Amino acid sequence: MSSDEQHKFGGRHTDEKLDRLQGYMSAYTTALREKGFVLVYIDAFAGSGTRVEVKPTLPLFEIEGQEPETVTVPGSAKRAFATKPPFGGMVLVEKDPGRFTALQKLRDEYPDHKVILENADANAVVQRLCRNTPWNGSPNSPPIRGLLFLDPYGMEVTWETIAAVAATKAIDMWCFFPLMGLYRQAAREPAAIDDKKRAKLNAVLGTDEWQREWYRPVERPTDLLGFADDDDVRVRTADVNAIEAYVQRRLESVFKGVVLPPKRIKNPRGHPLASLFFATANPAPKAVALARKIASHVLNSGISSQSRPR
């Protein structure tokens, strides 16, 4: 496999989020398989389907000149293929040509699965699926329920996409929200945020209200005569916790089922990296109760008892 096809990323935080997703997959298909729904898995940033992990050699057993071990481990798409009971259909999206080629090869390994591959923009595909899929069924087809995984490489997911998912009232969503990206884009002083960054934050959050929520006026300095500067001085008072809480409120404004408190994912140094949110669009009490039960267990324990290797 060429370097373009290999999807190199990860570490402990990647395993952490994928283990939680896998735990929900198995519990989700098990719980709903007898309910008469067609269950569809949607992976908007599927990558190559697997990931390459570099494992350093152990010092005690290290041989001079020995290279660190490189292993290929399942990514989100491959875990979806391996889910038992299986999904009724899968939609895998990847914009990068090299990773998409690898994804096609992975699909060919599972000829019994119904899979749609999209070499396109994730936002466009997800919004189209949300609008055009007959979620409530028709006289000739059963209702459809979806499980969506949003794991962007940065701040690619727009709020328009999030709102479209919520409007289906049929999708359970796991979303890896770029907490550190938001924090870094929102400079301490508003004047330091250029138009491009401001537009990106508006697109991701679906509003410009964050400017009023995250920034507060501070006491203005006075000159030697005691007069304050006429300019309004504002600084960001929102820390990572406040920004994460704001994102949860934004999600709760459109998802009428439930939005659970997120799992904070940290980098190897212990710094906040992102927040793994779970939200269900279905407002029906029974659907909310089931989703809450499964997702809460997965978020708190990290992996469902039904997702252990067989």
CSV table of N, CA and C in Angstrom, one decimal, residues 159-294:
chain,number,residue,atom,x,y,z
A,159,TRP,N,-22.3,23.7,10.6
A,159,TRP,CA,-23.6,23.6,11.4
A,159,TRP,C,-24.8,23.3,10.5
A,160,GLU,N,-24.7,23.7,9.2
A,160,GLU,CA,-25.8,23.3,8.3
A,160,GLU,C,-25.9,21.8,8.3
A,161,THR,N,-24.8,21.1,8.3
A,161,THR,CA,-24.9,19.6,8.3
A,161,THR,C,-25.4,19.1,9.6
A,162,ILE,N,-25.0,19.6,10.7
A,162,ILE,CA,-25.5,19.2,12.0
A,162,ILE,C,-27.0,19.4,12.1
A,163,ALA,N,-27.5,20.5,11.7
A,163,ALA,CA,-28.9,20.8,11.7
A,163,ALA,C,-29.7,19.9,10.8
A,164,ALA,N,-29.1,19.5,9.6
A,164,ALA,CA,-29.8,18.6,8.7
A,164,ALA,C,-29.9,17.2,9.4
A,165,VAL,N,-28.9,16.8,10.1
A,165,VAL,CA,-29.0,15.5,10.8
A,165,VAL,C,-30.1,15.5,11.9
A,166,ALA,N,-30.1,16.6,12.6
A,166,ALA,CA,-31.1,16.7,13.7
A,166,ALA,C,-32.5,16.7,13.1
A,167,ALA,N,-32.7,17.3,12.0
A,167,ALA,CA,-34.0,17.4,11.4
A,167,ALA,C,-34.6,16.1,10.9
A,168,THR,N,-33.8,15.1,10.7
A,168,THR,CA,-34.3,13.8,10.3
A,168,THR,C,-35.1,13.1,11.3
A,169,LYS,N,-34.9,13.3,12.6
A,169,LYS,CA,-35.5,12.6,13.7
A,169,LYS,C,-35.3,11.1,13.6
A,170,ALA,N,-34.2,10.7,13.0
A,170,ALA,CA,-34.0,9.3,12.7
A,170,ALA,C,-32.6,8.9,12.9
A,171,ILE,N,-31.7,9.8,13.2
A,171,ILE,CA,-30.2,9.5,13.2
A,171,ILE,C,-29.7,9.6,14.6
A,172,ASP,N,-28.9,8.6,15.0
A,172,ASP,CA,-28.0,8.8,16.2
A,172,ASP,C,-26.6,9.2,15.7
A,173,MET,N,-26.1,10.2,16.3
A,173,MET,CA,-24.8,10.8,15.9
A,173,MET,C,-23.8,10.8,16.9
A,174,TRP,N,-22.6,10.3,16.5
A,174,TRP,CA,-21.4,10.4,17.3
A,174,TRP,C,-20.5,11.5,16.6
A,175,CYS,N,-20.2,12.5,17.3
A,175,CYS,CA,-19.5,13.6,16.6
A,175,CYS,C,-18.2,14.0,17.4
A,176,PHE,N,-17.1,13.9,16.8
A,176,PHE,CA,-15.8,14.3,17.4
A,176,PHE,C,-15.6,15.8,17.1
A,177,PHE,N,-16.0,16.6,18.1
A,177,PHE,CA,-16.0,18.0,18.0
A,177,PHE,C,-14.6,18.6,18.3
A,178,PRO,N,-14.0,19.4,17.4
A,178,PRO,CA,-12.6,19.9,17.5
A,178,PRO,C,-12.5,21.0,18.6
A,179,LEU,N,-12.5,20.6,19.8
A,179,LEU,CA,-12.5,21.5,20.9
A,179,LEU,C,-11.2,22.4,20.9
A,180,MET,N,-10.1,21.8,20.7
A,180,MET,CA,-8.9,22.6,20.7
A,180,MET,C,-8.8,23.6,19.5
A,181,GLY,N,-9.4,23.1,18.3
A,181,GLY,CA,-9.4,24.0,17.2
A,181,GLY,C,-10.3,25.2,17.4
A,182,LEU,N,-11.4,25.0,18.1
A,182,LEU,CA,-12.2,26.2,18.4
A,182,LEU,C,-11.5,27.1,19.4
A,183,TYR,N,-10.8,26.6,20.3
A,183,TYR,CA,-10.1,27.4,21.3
A,183,TYR,C,-9.0,28.2,20.7
A,184,ARG,N,-8.3,27.6,19.8
A,184,ARG,CA,-7.2,28.2,19.1
A,184,ARG,C,-7.6,29.3,18.1
A,185,GLN,N,-8.7,29.0,17.4
A,185,GLN,CA,-9.2,30.0,16.5
A,185,GLN,C,-9.8,31.2,17.2
A,186,ALA,N,-10.3,31.0,18.3
A,186,ALA,CA,-10.9,32.2,19.1
A,186,ALA,C,-9.8,32.8,19.9
A,187,ALA,N,-9.1,33.8,19.3
A,187,ALA,CA,-8.0,34.4,20.0
A,187,ALA,C,-8.4,35.2,21.2
A,188,ARG,N,-7.5,35.5,22.1
A,188,ARG,CA,-7.8,36.1,23.4
A,188,ARG,C,-8.6,37.5,23.1
A,189,GLU,N,-8.1,38.2,22.1
A,189,GLU,CA,-8.8,39.5,21.8
A,189,GLU,C,-9.5,39.4,20.5
A,190,PRO,N,-10.7,39.8,20.4
A,190,PRO,CA,-11.5,39.7,19.1
A,190,PRO,C,-10.8,40.3,17.9
A,191,ALA,N,-10.1,41.4,18.2
A,191,ALA,CA,-9.4,42.1,17.1
A,191,ALA,C,-8.4,41.2,16.4
A,192,ALA,N,-7.9,40.2,17.1
A,192,ALA,CA,-6.9,39.3,16.5
A,192,ALA,C,-7.5,38.2,15.7
A,193,ILE,N,-8.8,38.1,15.6
A,193,ILE,CA,-9.5,37.1,14.8
A,193,ILE,C,-9.8,37.7,13.5
A,194,ASP,N,-9.1,37.1,12.4
A,194,ASP,CA,-9.3,37.7,11.1
A,194,ASP,C,-10.6,37.2,10.5
A,195,ASP,N,-11.0,37.8,9.4
A,195,ASP,CA,-12.3,37.5,8.8
A,195,ASP,C,-12.4,36.0,8.4
A,196,LYS,N,-11.4,35.4,8.0
A,196,LYS,CA,-11.4,33.9,7.6
A,196,LYS,C,-11.7,33.1,8.8
A,197,LYS,N,-11.0,33.3,9.9
A,197,LYS,CA,-11.2,32.5,11.2
A,197,LYS,C,-12.6,32.8,11.7
A,198,ARG,N,-13.1,34.1,11.7
A,198,ARG,CA,-14.4,34.4,12.2
A,198,ARG,C,-15.5,33.6,11.4
A,199,ALA,N,-15.3,33.6,10.0
A,199,ALA,CA,-16.3,32.9,9.2
A,199,ALA,C,-16.3,31.4,9.5
A,200,LYS,N,-15.1,30.9,9.7
A,200,LYS,CA,-15.0,29.4,10.0
A,200,LYS,C,-15.7,29.1,11.3
A,201,LEU,N,-15.5,29.9,12.4
A,201,LEU,CA,-16.2,29.7,13.6
A,201,LEU,C,-17.7,29.8,13.5
A,202,ASN,N,-18.1,30.8,12.7
A,202,ASN,CA,-19.6,31.0,12.4
A,202,ASN,C,-20.2,29.8,11.7
A,203,ALA,N,-19.4,29.2,10.8
A,203,ALA,CA,-19.9,28.1,10.0
A,203,ALA,C,-20.0,26.8,10.9
A,204,VAL,N,-19.0,26.6,11.7
A,204,VAL,CA,-19.0,25.4,12.6
A,204,VAL,C,-20.1,25.5,13.7
A,205,LEU,N,-20.3,26.7,14.2
A,205,LEU,CA,-21.2,26.8,15.3
A,205,LEU,C,-22.6,27.3,14.9
A,206,GLY,N,-22.7,27.7,13.6
A,206,GLY,CA,-24.0,28.1,13.1
A,206,GLY,C,-24.6,29.4,13.6
A,207,THR,N,-23.7,30.3,14.1
A,207,THR,CA,-24.1,31.6,14.7
A,207,THR,C,-22.9,32.4,15.0
A,208,ASP,N,-23.1,33.7,15.2
A,208,ASP,CA,-22.0,34.5,15.7
A,208,ASP,C,-22.2,34.9,17.1
A,209,GLU,N,-23.2,34.3,17.8
A,209,GLU,CA,-23.4,34.5,19.2
A,209,GLU,C,-22.2,34.2,20.1
A,210,TRP,N,-21.4,33.3,19.6
A,210,TRP,CA,-20.2,32.9,20.4
A,210,TRP,C,-19.4,34.1,20.8
A,211,GLN,N,-19.4,35.2,19.9
A,211,GLN,CA,-18.6,36.4,20.2
A,211,GLN,C,-19.1,37.1,21.5
A,212,ARG,N,-20.4,37.0,21.7
A,212,ARG,CA,-20.9,37.6,22.9
A,212,ARG,C,-20.8,36.7,24.1
A,213,GLU,N,-20.9,35.4,23.8
A,213,GLU,CA,-20.8,34.4,24.9
A,213,GLU,C,-19.4,34.2,25.5
A,214,TRP,N,-18.4,34.3,24.6
A,214,TRP,CA,-17.0,33.9,25.0
A,214,TRP,C,-16.2,35.2,25.4
A,215,TYR,N,-16.7,36.3,25.0
A,215,TYR,CA,-15.9,37.5,25.3
A,215,TYR,C,-16.7,38.5,26.2
A,216,ARG,N,-16.0,39.1,27.1
A,216,ARG,CA,-16.6,40.0,28.0
A,216,ARG,C,-15.7,41.3,28.1
A,217,PRO,N,-16.4,42.4,28.4
A,217,PRO,CA,-15.7,43.7,28.5
A,217,PRO,C,-14.8,43.6,29.8
A,218,VAL,N,-13.7,44.3,29.7
A,218,VAL,CA,-12.8,44.4,30.8
A,218,VAL,C,-12.6,45.9,31.2
A,219,GLU,N,-12.2,46.1,32.4
A,219,GLU,CA,-12.0,47.5,32.9
A,219,GLU,C,-10.9,48.2,32.0
A,220,ARG,N,-11.3,49.3,31.5
A,220,ARG,CA,-10.5,50.0,30.5
A,220,ARG,C,-9.4,50.8,31.3
A,221,PRO,N,-8.2,50.8,30.7
A,221,PRO,CA,-7.1,51.6,31.4
A,221,PRO,C,-7.3,53.1,31.3
A,222,THR,N,-6.9,53.8,32.3
A,222,THR,CA,-7.0,55.2,32.3
A,222,THR,C,-5.7,55.9,32.1
A,223,ASP,N,-5.8,57.1,31.6
A,223,ASP,CA,-4.5,57.9,31.4
A,223,ASP,C,-4.1,58.6,32.7
A,224,LEU,N,-3.1,59.5,32.6
A,224,LEU,CA,-2.6,60.1,33.8
A,224,LEU,C,-3.6,61.0,34.4
A,225,LEU,N,-4.6,61.5,33.7
A,225,LEU,CA,-5.7,62.4,34.2
A,225,LEU,C,-6.9,61.6,34.7
A,226,GLY,N,-6.8,60.3,34.6
A,226,GLY,CA,-7.9,59.4,35.0
A,226,GLY,C,-9.0,59.2,34.0
A,227,PHE,N,-8.8,59.6,32.7
A,227,PHE,CA,-9.8,59.3,31.7
A,227,PHE,C,-9.6,58.0,31.1
A,228,ALA,N,-10.7,57.3,30.8
A,228,ALA,CA,-10.6,55.9,30.2
A,228,ALA,C,-10.6,56.1,28.7
A,229,ASP,N,-10.0,55.1,28.0
A,229,ASP,CA,-10.0,55.1,26.6
A,229,ASP,C,-11.5,54.8,26.1
A,230,ASP,N,-11.9,55.5,25.1
A,230,ASP,CA,-13.3,55.4,24.6
A,230,ASP,C,-13.6,54.0,24.0
A,231,ASP,N,-12.5,53.3,23.5
A,231,ASP,CA,-12.7,52.0,22.9
A,231,ASP,C,-13.1,50.9,23.9
A,232,ASP,N,-14.1,50.1,23.5
A,232,ASP,CA,-14.6,49.0,24.3
A,232,ASP,C,-13.5,47.9,24.2
A,233,VAL,N,-13.0,47.5,25.4
A,233,VAL,CA,-12.0,46.4,25.4
A,233,VAL,C,-12.7,45.2,25.9
A,234,ARG,N,-12.6,44.1,25.0
A,234,ARG,CA,-13.2,42.8,25.3
A,234,ARG,C,-12.1,41.8,25.2
A,235,VAL,N,-12.1,40.8,26.0
A,235,VAL,CA,-11.2,39.6,26.0
A,235,VAL,C,-12.0,38.3,26.1
A,236,ARG,N,-11.4,37.3,25.7
A,236,ARG,CA,-12.1,36.0,25.8
A,236,ARG,C,-11.9,35.5,27.3
A,237,THR,N,-13.1,35.3,27.9
A,237,THR,CA,-13.1,34.8,29.2
A,237,THR,C,-13.5,33.3,29.3
A,238,ALA,N,-14.0,32.8,28.1
A,238,ALA,CA,-14.4,31.4,28.1
A,238,ALA,C,-13.1,30.5,28.0
A,239,ASP,N,-13.0,29.6,28.9
A,239,ASP,CA,-12.0,28.6,28.8
A,239,ASP,C,-12.4,27.4,28.0
A,240,VAL,N,-11.7,26.3,28.0
A,240,VAL,CA,-12.0,25.1,27.3
A,240,VAL,C,-13.3,24.5,27.8
A,241,ASN,N,-13.5,24.5,29.1
A,241,ASN,CA,-14.8,24.0,29.7
A,241,ASN,C,-16.0,24.8,29.2
A,242,ALA,N,-15.9,26.1,29.2
A,242,ALA,CA,-17.0,26.9,28.8
A,242,ALA,C,-17.3,26.8,27.3
A,243,ILE,N,-16.3,26.6,26.5
A,243,ILE,CA,-16.5,26.4,25.1
A,243,ILE,C,-17.2,25.1,24.8
A,244,GLU,N,-16.7,24.0,25.5
A,244,GLU,CA,-17.4,22.7,25.4
A,244,GLU,C,-18.8,22.8,25.8
A,245,ALA,N,-19.1,23.5,26.9
A,245,ALA,CA,-20.5,23.6,27.4
A,245,ALA,C,-21.3,24.4,26.4
A,246,TYR,N,-20.7,25.4,25.7
A,246,TYR,CA,-21.5,26.1,24.7
A,246,TYR,C,-21.8,25.2,23.5
A,247,VAL,N,-20.9,24.4,23.1
A,247,VAL,CA,-21.1,23.5,22.0
A,247,VAL,C,-22.3,22.5,22.4
A,248,GLN,N,-22.3,22.1,23.6
A,248,GLN,CA,-23.4,21.2,24.0
A,248,GLN,C,-24.8,21.9,23.9
A,249,ARG,N,-24.8,23.2,24.4
A,249,ARG,CA,-26.1,23.9,24.3
A,249,ARG,C,-26.5,24.1,22.8
A,250,ARG,N,-25.5,24.4,22.0
A,250,ARG,CA,-25.9,24.5,20.6
A,250,ARG,C,-26.5,23.2,20.0
A,251,LEU,N,-25.9,22.1,20.4
A,251,LEU,CA,-26.4,20.8,19.9
A,251,LEU,C,-27.8,20.6,20.5
A,252,GLU,N,-28.0,20.9,21.7
A,252,GLU,CA,-29.3,20.7,22.4
A,252,GLU,C,-30.4,21.6,21.7
A,253,SER,N,-30.0,22.7,21.1
A,253,SER,CA,-30.9,23.6,20.4
A,253,SER,C,-31.6,23.0,19.2
A,254,VAL,N,-30.9,22.0,18.6
A,254,VAL,CA,-31.5,21.4,17.4
A,254,VAL,C,-31.8,19.9,17.6
A,255,PHE,N,-31.1,19.2,18.4
A,255,PHE,CA,-31.4,17.7,18.6
A,255,PHE,C,-32.5,17.6,19.7
A,256,LYS,N,-33.7,17.1,19.3
A,256,LYS,CA,-34.8,17.1,20.2
A,256,LYS,C,-34.9,15.8,20.9
A,257,GLY,N,-34.0,14.9,20.7
A,257,GLY,CA,-33.9,13.6,21.5
A,257,GLY,C,-33.1,13.9,22.7
A,258,VAL,N,-31.8,13.6,22.7
A,258,VAL,CA,-31.0,13.8,23.8
A,258,VAL,C,-29.6,14.1,23.3
A,259,VAL,N,-28.9,14.9,24.1
A,259,VAL,CA,-27.4,15.2,23.8
A,259,VAL,C,-26.7,14.9,25.2
A,260,LEU,N,-25.9,13.9,25.2
A,260,LEU,CA,-25.3,13.5,26.4
A,260,LEU,C,-24.0,14.3,26.7
A,261,PRO,N,-23.6,14.5,27.9
A,261,PRO,CA,-22.4,15.2,28.2
A,261,PRO,C,-21.2,14.5,27.5
A,262,PRO,N,-20.3,15.2,26.9
A,262,PRO,CA,-19.3,14.6,26.1
A,262,PRO,C,-18.2,13.9,26.8
A,263,LYS,N,-17.5,13.1,26.1
A,263,LYS,CA,-16.3,12.5,26.7
A,263,LYS,C,-15.1,13.3,26.2
A,264,ARG,N,-14.3,13.9,27.1
A,264,ARG,CA,-13.2,14.7,26.7
A,264,ARG,C,-12.0,13.8,26.3
A,265,ILE,N,-11.5,14.1,25.1
A,265,ILE,CA,-10.4,13.3,24.6
A,265,ILE,C,-9.1,14.2,24.7
A,266,LYS,N,-8.1,13.7,25.3
A,266,LYS,CA,-6.8,14.4,25.5
A,266,LYS,C,-5.7,13.9,24.7
A,267,ASN,N,-4.7,14.7,24.4
A,267,ASN,CA,-3.5,14.3,23.6
A,267,ASN,C,-2.6,13.6,24.6
A,268,PRO,N,-1.5,13.0,24.1
A,268,PRO,CA,-0.6,12.3,25.0
A,268,PRO,C,0.0,13.2,26.2
A,269,ARG,N,0.0,14.5,26.0
A,269,ARG,CA,0.5,15.4,27.1
A,269,ARG,C,-0.6,15.7,28.1
A,270,GLY,N,-1.8,15.2,27.9
A,270,GLY,CA,-2.9,15.5,28.8
A,270,GLY,C,-3.7,16.8,28.5
A,271,HIS,N,-3.4,17.4,27.4
A,271,HIS,CA,-4.1,18.6,27.0
A,271,HIS,C,-5.4,18.3,26.3
A,272,PRO,N,-6.5,19.1,26.5
A,272,PRO,CA,-7.7,18.8,25.8
A,272,PRO,C,-7.5,18.8,24.3
A,273,LEU,N,-8.1,17.8,23.6
A,273,LEU,CA,-7.9,17.8,22.1
A,273,LEU,C,-9.3,17.9,21.4
A,274,ALA,N,-10.3,17.2,21.9
A,274,ALA,CA,-11.6,17.2,21.3
A,274,ALA,C,-12.6,16.7,22.2
A,275,SER,N,-13.9,16.8,21.9
A,275,SER,CA,-15.0,16.3,22.7
A,275,SER,C,-15.8,15.3,21.9
A,276,LEU,N,-16.0,14.1,22.4
A,276,LEU,CA,-16.8,13.1,21.7
A,276,LEU,C,-18.2,13.3,22.2
A,277,PHE,N,-19.1,13.8,21.3
A,277,PHE,CA,-20.5,14.0,21.7
A,277,PHE,C,-21.4,12.9,21.1
A,278,PHE,N,-22.4,12.5,21.8
A,278,PHE,CA,-23.5,11.7,21.3
A,278,PHE,C,-24.8,12.4,21.4
A,279,ALA,N,-25.5,12.4,20.2
A,279,ALA,CA,-26.8,13.0,20.2
A,279,ALA,C,-27.8,12.1,19.4
A,280,THR,N,-29.0,12.1,19.8
A,280,THR,CA,-30.0,11.3,19.0
A,280,THR,C,-31.1,12.3,18.5
A,281,ALA,N,-31.5,12.2,17.3
A,281,ALA,CA,-32.4,13.1,16.7
A,281,ALA,C,-33.9,12.7,16.9
A,282,ASN,N,-34.1,11.4,17.3
A,282,ASN,CA,-35.4,10.9,17.5
A,282,ASN,C,-36.0,11.3,18.8
A,283,PRO,N,-37.0,12.1,18.9
A,283,PRO,CA,-37.6,12.6,20.1
A,283,PRO,C,-38.5,11.6,20.8
A,284,ALA,N,-38.8,10.5,20.2
A,284,ALA,CA,-39.7,9.5,20.9
A,284,ALA,C,-39.2,9.1,22.2
A,285,PRO,N,-40.0,9.1,23.3
A,285,PRO,CA,-39.5,8.7,24.6
A,285,PRO,C,-38.8,7.4,24.6
A,286,LYS,N,-39.3,6.3,24.0
A,286,LYS,CA,-38.7,5.0,24.0
A,286,LYS,C,-37.3,5.0,23.3
A,287,ALA,N,-37.3,5.8,22.2
A,287,ALA,CA,-36.0,5.9,21.4
A,287,ALA,C,-35.0,6.6,22.2
A,288,VAL,N,-35.4,7.7,22.9
A,288,VAL,CA,-34.5,8.4,23.8
A,288,VAL,C,-33.9,7.6,24.9
A,289,ALA,N,-34.8,6.8,25.5
A,289,ALA,CA,-34.4,6.0,26.7
A,289,ALA,C,-33.4,4.9,26.2
A,290,LEU,N,-33.7,4.3,25.1
A,290,LEU,CA,-32.8,3.3,24.6
A,290,LEU,C,-31.4,3.8,24.2
A,291,ALA,N,-31.4,4.9,23.5
A,291,ALA,CA,-30.2,5.6,23.1
A,291,ALA,C,-29.4,6.1,24.3
A,292,ARG,N,-30.1,6.7,25.2
A,292,ARG,CA,-29.4,7.1,26.4
A,292,ARG,C,-28.7,6.0,27.2
A,293,LYS,N,-29.4,4.9,27.3
A,293,LYS,CA,-28.9,3.7,28.1
A,293,LYS,C,-27.7,3.2,27.4
A,294,ILE,N,-27.7,3.0,26.1
A,294,ILE,CA,-26.6,2.4,25.4
A,294,ILE,C,-25.4,3.4,25.4
